[in-house]
Amino acid sequence: MNDKLLSDRLKMVASYVPANSSVADIGSDHAYLPCYLMNQQRISYAIAGEVNEGPFQSAVNQVNRSGFSESISVRKGNGLQVVEPGEVDVITIAGMGGQLIRTILLEGIEKLNGVSRLILQPNVAAHLLRQRLAELDWELVDERILEEDKKIYEVLVFDVGNGDNPYRSLSERERAKAILVGPKLAKEKNEAFIKKWKHELEKRERILRSMENAEVPSEKEAKVNYEIDIIKEVIS
């Protein structure tokens, strides 16, 4: 992978960046994504944010090699600390857990003023983002799931809007299902989706078996059973 040839998951993230926008890529690693977008002439300006010294230096070197030091600002800092309010239109965060991405957004929520789109690629726990961002009136406008190198990735796209729109008119159970597996992904049910949720079903069934001889709060066991039922409905 380099600044001209991205992985499939990052290409998918890139495909949702509107033309002529400005982007902050948080946890940018080698700054491949902003350099790729600049090579494609898709964006006018980018921030590549990194918290650790090694990846920060890698991003600086990549941006300099690519000739984009005038249009890509590489900044060292934690999460959205590298962004000023109103500085960018789009924020991308890829390759982290859903819980960490949620924390980054909540801790830097004032930095989202002026941002119109979030493009998020959580490695796990995408449901945490669907749930919390809906509460903050970020509307899930698209989501995709793909397999690459035997790993399954989800890409979620949120625009400023009505967070309830994807779940409008759903019963409480149907909303819980949509939050867990993705309202748009559940309609498509592609091969990667089915593979992921079969694996998740097996994982929860193992958890349930481990609870049989342990003193586990009844509400925890009920939650696992509830998710098992939902997953079975989804992949049936």
PDB file of C-alpha atoms in Angstrom:
ATOM      1  CA  MET A   1       0.000   0.000   0.000  1.00  0.00           C
ATOM      2  CA  ASN A   2       1.172   3.520  -0.809  1.00  0.00           C
ATOM      3  CA  ASP A   3      -0.206   6.972  -1.563  1.00  0.00           C
ATOM      4  CA  LYS A   4      -1.318   5.892  -5.050  1.00  0.00           C
ATOM      5  CA  LEU A   5      -2.506   2.355  -4.286  1.00  0.00           C
ATOM      6  CA  LEU A   6      -4.683   1.977  -1.199  1.00  0.00           C
ATOM      7  CA  SER A   7      -6.104  -1.103   0.487  1.00  0.00           C
ATOM      8  CA  ASP A   8      -9.711  -1.882  -0.469  1.00  0.00           C
ATOM      9  CA  ARG A   9     -11.025  -0.705   2.904  1.00  0.00           C
ATOM     10  CA  LEU A  10      -9.287   2.675   2.604  1.00  0.00           C
ATOM     11  CA  LYS A  11     -10.410   3.010  -1.026  1.00  0.00           C
ATOM     12  CA  MET A  12     -13.948   2.577   0.242  1.00  0.00           C
ATOM     13  CA  VAL A  13     -13.363   5.283   2.857  1.00  0.00           C
ATOM     14  CA  ALA A  14     -11.914   7.531   0.138  1.00  0.00           C
ATOM     15  CA  SER A  15     -14.906   6.955  -2.142  1.00  0.00           C
ATOM     16  CA  TYR A  16     -17.184   8.727   0.351  1.00  0.00           C
ATOM     17  CA  VAL A  17     -15.098  11.900   0.558  1.00  0.00           C
ATOM     18  CA  PRO A  18     -16.983  14.626  -1.364  1.00  0.00           C
ATOM     19  CA  ALA A  19     -15.127  16.383  -4.178  1.00  0.00           C
ATOM     20  CA  ASN A  20     -13.273  19.584  -3.295  1.00  0.00           C
ATOM     21  CA  SER A  21     -13.681  19.044   0.442  1.00  0.00           C
ATOM     22  CA  SER A  22     -11.140  19.506   3.217  1.00  0.00           C
ATOM     23  CA  VAL A  23     -10.387  16.444   5.346  1.00  0.00           C
ATOM     24  CA  ALA A  24      -8.911  15.578   8.721  1.00  0.00           C
ATOM     25  CA  ASP A  25      -7.685  11.988   8.822  1.00  0.00           C
ATOM     26  CA  ILE A  26      -7.324  11.016  12.470  1.00  0.00           C
ATOM     27  CA  GLY A  27      -4.858   8.225  13.203  1.00  0.00           C
ATOM     28  CA  SER A  28      -3.454   8.735   9.727  1.00  0.00           C
ATOM     29  CA  ASP A  29      -0.420   6.455  10.173  1.00  0.00           C
ATOM     30  CA  HIS A  30       1.598   6.990   6.955  1.00  0.00           C
ATOM     31  CA  ALA A  31      -0.860   9.623   5.663  1.00  0.00           C
ATOM     32  CA  TYR A  32      -1.648   7.295   2.762  1.00  0.00           C
ATOM     33  CA  LEU A  33      -5.326   8.279   2.673  1.00  0.00           C
ATOM     34  CA  PRO A  34      -4.879  12.079   2.446  1.00  0.00           C
ATOM     35  CA  CYS A  35      -2.022  11.665  -0.048  1.00  0.00           C
ATOM     36  CA  TYR A  36      -4.189   9.357  -2.169  1.00  0.00           C
ATOM     37  CA  LEU A  37      -7.077  11.840  -2.088  1.00  0.00           C
ATOM     38  CA  MET A  38      -4.728  14.637  -3.091  1.00  0.00           C
ATOM     39  CA  ASN A  39      -3.300  12.524  -5.925  1.00  0.00           C
ATOM     40  CA  GLN A  40      -6.846  11.937  -7.129  1.00  0.00           C
ATOM     41  CA  GLN A  41      -7.487  15.711  -6.941  1.00  0.00           C
ATOM     42  CA  ARG A  42     -10.504  14.962  -4.764  1.00  0.00           C
ATOM     43  CA  ILE A  43      -9.672  17.350  -1.918  1.00  0.00           C
ATOM     44  CA  SER A  44      -8.362  20.872  -1.496  1.00  0.00           C
ATOM     45  CA  TYR A  45      -6.647  20.486   1.883  1.00  0.00           C
ATOM     46  CA  ALA A  46      -6.005  17.820   4.516  1.00  0.00           C
ATOM     47  CA  ILE A  47      -4.827  17.336   8.066  1.00  0.00           C
ATOM     48  CA  ALA A  48      -3.082  14.081   8.932  1.00  0.00           C
ATOM     49  CA  GLY A  49      -3.277  13.566  12.686  1.00  0.00           C
ATOM     50  CA  GLU A  50      -1.139  11.124  14.688  1.00  0.00           C
ATOM     51  CA  VAL A  51      -0.600  10.762  18.413  1.00  0.00           C
ATOM     52  CA  ASN A  52       2.556   8.605  18.370  1.00  0.00           C
ATOM     53  CA  GLU A  53       5.990   9.827  17.294  1.00  0.00           C
ATOM     54  CA  GLY A  54       6.828   6.935  14.938  1.00  0.00           C
ATOM     55  CA  PRO A  55       3.663   7.125  12.796  1.00  0.00           C
ATOM     56  CA  PHE A  56       3.815  10.939  12.955  1.00  0.00           C
ATOM     57  CA  GLN A  57       7.310  10.938  11.430  1.00  0.00           C
ATOM     58  CA  SER A  58       6.220   8.350   8.835  1.00  0.00           C
ATOM     59  CA  ALA A  59       3.346  10.645   7.838  1.00  0.00           C
ATOM     60  CA  VAL A  60       5.670  13.672   7.594  1.00  0.00           C
ATOM     61  CA  ASN A  61       8.072  11.716   5.371  1.00  0.00           C
ATOM     62  CA  GLN A  62       5.272  10.400   3.162  1.00  0.00           C
ATOM     63  CA  VAL A  63       3.732  13.831   2.664  1.00  0.00           C
ATOM     64  CA  ASN A  64       7.136  15.333   1.798  1.00  0.00           C
ATOM     65  CA  ARG A  65       7.936  12.502  -0.646  1.00  0.00           C
ATOM     66  CA  SER A  66       4.554  12.940  -2.319  1.00  0.00           C
ATOM     67  CA  GLY A  67       5.100  16.674  -2.749  1.00  0.00           C
ATOM     68  CA  PHE A  68       2.050  17.693  -0.734  1.00  0.00           C
ATOM     69  CA  SER A  69       3.656  19.557   2.170  1.00  0.00           C
ATOM     70  CA  GLU A  70       1.829  22.739   1.109  1.00  0.00           C
ATOM     71  CA  SER A  71      -1.624  21.140   1.125  1.00  0.00           C
ATOM     72  CA  ILE A  72      -1.407  18.413   3.799  1.00  0.00           C
ATOM     73  CA  SER A  73      -0.658  19.518   7.351  1.00  0.00           C
ATOM     74  CA  VAL A  74       0.769  16.680   9.479  1.00  0.00           C
ATOM     75  CA  ARG A  75       0.048  17.292  13.150  1.00  0.00           C
ATOM     76  CA  LYS A  76       0.919  15.432  16.316  1.00  0.00           C
ATOM     77  CA  GLY A  77      -1.837  15.220  18.902  1.00  0.00           C
ATOM     78  CA  ASN A  78      -4.490  13.047  20.491  1.00  0.00           C
ATOM     79  CA  GLY A  79      -7.687  12.586  18.478  1.00  0.00           C
ATOM     80  CA  LEU A  80      -9.400  15.801  17.423  1.00  0.00           C
ATOM     81  CA  GLN A  81      -6.878  17.958  19.278  1.00  0.00           C
ATOM     82  CA  VAL A  82      -5.162  18.387  15.895  1.00  0.00           C
ATOM     83  CA  VAL A  83      -8.233  20.097  14.369  1.00  0.00           C
ATOM     84  CA  GLU A  84      -9.602  23.607  14.918  1.00  0.00           C
ATOM     85  CA  PRO A  85     -13.391  24.165  14.773  1.00  0.00           C
ATOM     86  CA  GLY A  86     -14.478  25.020  11.234  1.00  0.00           C
ATOM     87  CA  GLU A  87     -11.162  23.965   9.707  1.00  0.00           C
ATOM     88  CA  VAL A  88     -12.376  20.925   7.733  1.00  0.00           C
ATOM     89  CA  ASP A  89     -15.589  19.616   6.137  1.00  0.00           C
ATOM     90  CA  VAL A  90     -14.921  15.898   6.599  1.00  0.00           C
ATOM     91  CA  ILE A  91     -13.364  13.741   9.298  1.00  0.00           C
ATOM     92  CA  THR A  92     -12.135  10.219   8.594  1.00  0.00           C
ATOM     93  CA  ILE A  93     -11.140   7.737  11.293  1.00  0.00           C
ATOM     94  CA  ALA A  94     -10.160   4.253  10.154  1.00  0.00           C
ATOM     95  CA  GLY A  95      -8.642   1.155  11.708  1.00  0.00           C
ATOM     96  CA  MET A  96      -9.605   1.619  15.356  1.00  0.00           C
ATOM     97  CA  GLY A  97     -12.193  -0.004  17.599  1.00  0.00           C
ATOM     98  CA  GLY A  98     -15.677   1.469  17.689  1.00  0.00           C
ATOM     99  CA  GLN A  99     -15.346   2.353  21.363  1.00  0.00           C
ATOM    100  CA  LEU A 100     -12.122   4.307  20.781  1.00  0.00           C
ATOM    101  CA  ILE A 101     -13.596   6.137  17.779  1.00  0.00           C
ATOM    102  CA  ARG A 102     -16.643   7.053  19.874  1.00  0.00           C
ATOM    103  CA  THR A 103     -14.381   8.375  22.652  1.00  0.00           C
ATOM    104  CA  ILE A 104     -12.345  10.451  20.180  1.00  0.00           C
ATOM    105  CA  LEU A 105     -15.510  12.053  18.784  1.00  0.00           C
ATOM    106  CA  LEU A 106     -17.069  12.728  22.175  1.00  0.00           C
ATOM    107  CA  GLU A 107     -13.894  14.160  23.687  1.00  0.00           C
ATOM    108  CA  GLY A 108     -13.490  16.498  20.720  1.00  0.00           C
ATOM    109  CA  ILE A 109     -17.147  17.189  20.070  1.00  0.00           C
ATOM    110  CA  GLU A 110     -16.665  20.961  19.891  1.00  0.00           C
ATOM    111  CA  LYS A 111     -14.270  20.363  16.978  1.00  0.00           C
ATOM    112  CA  LEU A 112     -17.156  18.990  14.912  1.00  0.00           C
ATOM    113  CA  ASN A 113     -18.586  22.483  14.371  1.00  0.00           C
ATOM    114  CA  GLY A 114     -18.513  23.021  10.610  1.00  0.00           C
ATOM    115  CA  VAL A 115     -17.948  19.337   9.845  1.00  0.00           C
ATOM    116  CA  SER A 116     -20.653  17.955   7.540  1.00  0.00           C
ATOM    117  CA  ARG A 117     -19.525  14.332   7.166  1.00  0.00           C
ATOM    118  CA  LEU A 118     -17.914  11.619   9.306  1.00  0.00           C
ATOM    119  CA  ILE A 119     -16.473   8.565   7.535  1.00  0.00           C
ATOM    120  CA  LEU A 120     -15.641   5.905  10.093  1.00  0.00           C
ATOM    121  CA  GLN A 121     -14.119   2.446   9.695  1.00  0.00           C
ATOM    122  CA  PRO A 122     -14.298   0.673  13.052  1.00  0.00           C
ATOM    123  CA  ASN A 123     -12.558  -2.689  13.296  1.00  0.00           C
ATOM    124  CA  VAL A 124     -15.063  -3.820  15.941  1.00  0.00           C
ATOM    125  CA  ALA A 125     -18.177  -2.549  17.753  1.00  0.00           C
ATOM    126  CA  ALA A 126     -19.683  -0.479  14.939  1.00  0.00           C
ATOM    127  CA  HIS A 127     -23.004  -0.559  16.824  1.00  0.00           C
ATOM    128  CA  LEU A 128     -21.582   1.812  19.441  1.00  0.00           C
ATOM    129  CA  LEU A 129     -21.145   4.456  16.738  1.00  0.00           C
ATOM    130  CA  ARG A 130     -24.591   3.934  15.227  1.00  0.00           C
ATOM    131  CA  GLN A 131     -26.206   4.305  18.618  1.00  0.00           C
ATOM    132  CA  ARG A 132     -24.299   7.291  19.995  1.00  0.00           C
ATOM    133  CA  LEU A 133     -24.115   9.299  16.786  1.00  0.00           C
ATOM    134  CA  ALA A 134     -27.860   8.876  16.224  1.00  0.00           C
ATOM    135  CA  GLU A 135     -28.373  10.430  19.656  1.00  0.00           C
ATOM    136  CA  LEU A 136     -26.202  13.381  18.564  1.00  0.00           C
ATOM    137  CA  ASP A 137     -28.194  13.831  15.317  1.00  0.00           C
ATOM    138  CA  TRP A 138     -25.567  12.476  12.984  1.00  0.00           C
ATOM    139  CA  GLU A 139     -27.543  10.623  10.332  1.00  0.00           C
ATOM    140  CA  LEU A 140     -26.262   7.298   9.010  1.00  0.00           C
ATOM    141  CA  VAL A 141     -26.468   7.872   5.249  1.00  0.00           C
ATOM    142  CA  ASP A 142     -24.584   4.810   4.046  1.00  0.00           C
ATOM    143  CA  GLU A 143     -22.629   1.813   5.269  1.00  0.00           C
ATOM    144  CA  ARG A 144     -20.655  -0.919   3.561  1.00  0.00           C
ATOM    145  CA  ILE A 145     -19.052  -4.168   4.630  1.00  0.00           C
ATOM    146  CA  LEU A 146     -16.201  -5.965   2.880  1.00  0.00           C
ATOM    147  CA  GLU A 147     -13.642  -8.689   3.419  1.00  0.00           C
ATOM    148  CA  GLU A 148      -9.959  -8.074   2.765  1.00  0.00           C
ATOM    149  CA  ASP A 149      -7.050 -10.340   3.680  1.00  0.00           C
ATOM    150  CA  LYS A 150      -9.408 -12.593   5.681  1.00  0.00           C
ATOM    151  CA  LYS A 151     -10.598  -9.675   7.823  1.00  0.00           C
ATOM    152  CA  ILE A 152     -14.027  -8.094   7.661  1.00  0.00           C
ATOM    153  CA  TYR A 153     -14.402  -4.322   7.775  1.00  0.00           C
ATOM    154  CA  GLU A 154     -17.370  -1.960   8.011  1.00  0.00           C
ATOM    155  CA  VAL A 155     -17.395   1.610   6.724  1.00  0.00           C
ATOM    156  CA  LEU A 156     -20.034   3.939   8.188  1.00  0.00           C
ATOM    157  CA  VAL A 157     -20.902   7.335   6.702  1.00  0.00           C
ATOM    158  CA  PHE A 158     -22.690   9.957   8.810  1.00  0.00           C
ATOM    159  CA  ASP A 159     -23.914  13.378   7.716  1.00  0.00           C
ATOM    160  CA  VAL A 160     -25.309  16.162   9.860  1.00  0.00           C
ATOM    161  CA  GLY A 161     -29.046  15.530   9.875  1.00  0.00           C
ATOM    162  CA  ASN A 162     -31.722  13.604  11.723  1.00  0.00           C
ATOM    163  CA  GLY A 163     -30.145  10.729  13.617  1.00  0.00           C
ATOM    164  CA  ASP A 164     -33.461   8.864  13.818  1.00  0.00           C
ATOM    165  CA  ASN A 165     -34.047   8.720  10.055  1.00  0.00           C
ATOM    166  CA  PRO A 166     -32.559   5.236   9.443  1.00  0.00           C
ATOM    167  CA  TYR A 167     -34.634   3.820  12.315  1.00  0.00           C
ATOM    168  CA  ARG A 168     -37.868   5.717  11.775  1.00  0.00           C
ATOM    169  CA  SER A 169     -41.076   3.696  12.350  1.00  0.00           C
ATOM    170  CA  LEU A 170     -39.144   0.686  13.662  1.00  0.00           C
ATOM    171  CA  SER A 171     -40.288  -1.195  16.738  1.00  0.00           C
ATOM    172  CA  GLU A 172     -37.956  -1.258  19.729  1.00  0.00           C
ATOM    173  CA  ARG A 173     -36.730  -4.719  18.759  1.00  0.00           C
ATOM    174  CA  GLU A 174     -36.252  -3.843  15.093  1.00  0.00           C
ATOM    175  CA  ARG A 175     -34.344  -0.707  16.074  1.00  0.00           C
ATOM    176  CA  ALA A 176     -32.073  -2.759  18.354  1.00  0.00           C
ATOM    177  CA  LYS A 177     -31.441  -5.127  15.442  1.00  0.00           C
ATOM    178  CA  ALA A 178     -30.671  -2.259  13.052  1.00  0.00           C
ATOM    179  CA  ILE A 179     -28.263  -0.644  15.536  1.00  0.00           C
ATOM    180  CA  LEU A 180     -26.455  -3.945  16.121  1.00  0.00           C
ATOM    181  CA  VAL A 181     -25.992  -5.146  12.533  1.00  0.00           C
ATOM    182  CA  GLY A 182     -26.599  -2.006  10.456  1.00  0.00           C
ATOM    183  CA  PRO A 183     -29.916  -1.039   8.832  1.00  0.00           C
ATOM    184  CA  LYS A 184     -28.468  -0.826   5.325  1.00  0.00           C
ATOM    185  CA  LEU A 185     -26.157  -3.828   5.659  1.00  0.00           C
ATOM    186  CA  ALA A 186     -29.053  -6.009   6.867  1.00  0.00           C
ATOM    187  CA  LYS A 187     -30.981  -5.240   3.679  1.00  0.00           C
ATOM    188  CA  GLU A 188     -28.106  -6.201   1.397  1.00  0.00           C
ATOM    189  CA  LYS A 189     -26.816  -9.202   3.397  1.00  0.00           C
ATOM    190  CA  ASN A 190     -23.744  -9.734   1.250  1.00  0.00           C
ATOM    191  CA  GLU A 191     -21.275 -12.573   1.754  1.00  0.00           C
ATOM    192  CA  ALA A 192     -19.043 -10.614   4.158  1.00  0.00           C
ATOM    193  CA  PHE A 193     -22.077  -9.666   6.266  1.00  0.00           C
ATOM    194  CA  ILE A 194     -23.272 -13.271   6.595  1.00  0.00           C
ATOM    195  CA  LYS A 195     -19.743 -14.470   7.394  1.00  0.00           C
ATOM    196  CA  LYS A 196     -19.289 -11.827  10.085  1.00  0.00           C
ATOM    197  CA  TRP A 197     -22.562 -12.532  11.835  1.00  0.00           C
ATOM    198  CA  LYS A 198     -22.157 -16.296  11.726  1.00  0.00           C
ATOM    199  CA  HIS A 199     -18.858 -15.758  13.521  1.00  0.00           C
ATOM    200  CA  GLU A 200     -20.475 -13.349  15.987  1.00  0.00           C
ATOM    201  CA  LEU A 201     -23.229 -15.897  16.649  1.00  0.00           C
ATOM    202  CA  GLU A 202     -20.671 -18.614  17.407  1.00  0.00           C
ATOM    203  CA  LYS A 203     -18.807 -16.230  19.717  1.00  0.00           C
ATOM    204  CA  ARG A 204     -21.943 -15.384  21.690  1.00  0.00           C
ATOM    205  CA  GLU A 205     -22.951 -19.030  21.949  1.00  0.00           C
ATOM    206  CA  ARG A 206     -19.512 -19.797  23.436  1.00  0.00           C
ATOM    207  CA  ILE A 207     -19.995 -16.947  25.908  1.00  0.00           C
ATOM    208  CA  LEU A 208     -23.390 -18.322  26.869  1.00  0.00           C
ATOM    209  CA  ARG A 209     -21.971 -21.805  27.455  1.00  0.00           C
ATOM    210  CA  SER A 210     -19.229 -20.338  29.655  1.00  0.00           C
ATOM    211  CA  MET A 211     -21.927 -18.707  31.780  1.00  0.00           C
ATOM    212  CA  GLU A 212     -23.664 -21.983  32.593  1.00  0.00           C
ATOM    213  CA  ASN A 213     -21.405 -22.878  35.509  1.00  0.00           C
ATOM    214  CA  ALA A 214     -20.494 -19.367  36.562  1.00  0.00           C
ATOM    215  CA  GLU A 215     -22.204 -16.839  38.762  1.00  0.00           C
ATOM    216  CA  VAL A 216     -23.237 -14.350  36.121  1.00  0.00           C
ATOM    217  CA  PRO A 217     -25.807 -11.577  36.637  1.00  0.00           C
ATOM    218  CA  SER A 218     -29.074 -12.615  35.028  1.00  0.00           C
ATOM    219  CA  GLU A 219     -29.280  -9.385  33.006  1.00  0.00           C
ATOM    220  CA  LYS A 220     -25.902 -10.137  31.367  1.00  0.00           C
ATOM    221  CA  GLU A 221     -27.065 -13.607  30.344  1.00  0.00           C
ATOM    222  CA  ALA A 222     -30.354 -12.154  29.098  1.00  0.00           C
ATOM    223  CA  LYS A 223     -28.461  -9.621  26.956  1.00  0.00           C
ATOM    224  CA  VAL A 224     -26.391 -12.358  25.294  1.00  0.00           C
ATOM    225  CA  ASN A 225     -29.524 -14.428  24.656  1.00  0.00           C
ATOM    226  CA  TYR A 226     -31.253 -11.367  23.195  1.00  0.00           C
ATOM    227  CA  GLU A 227     -28.370 -10.723  20.782  1.00  0.00           C
ATOM    228  CA  ILE A 228     -28.256 -14.405  19.793  1.00  0.00           C
ATOM    229  CA  ASP A 229     -31.945 -14.271  18.879  1.00  0.00           C
ATOM    230  CA  ILE A 230     -31.446 -11.102  16.863  1.00  0.00           C
ATOM    231  CA  ILE A 231     -28.461 -12.506  14.965  1.00  0.00           C
ATOM    232  CA  LYS A 232     -30.341 -15.707  14.154  1.00  0.00           C
ATOM    233  CA  GLU A 233     -33.172 -13.619  12.710  1.00  0.00           C
ATOM    234  CA  VAL A 234     -30.726 -11.587  10.627  1.00  0.00           C
ATOM    235  CA  ILE A 235     -28.835 -14.493   9.027  1.00  0.00           C
ATOM    236  CA  SER A 236     -31.799 -16.845   8.603  1.00  0.00           C
TER     237      SER A 236
END
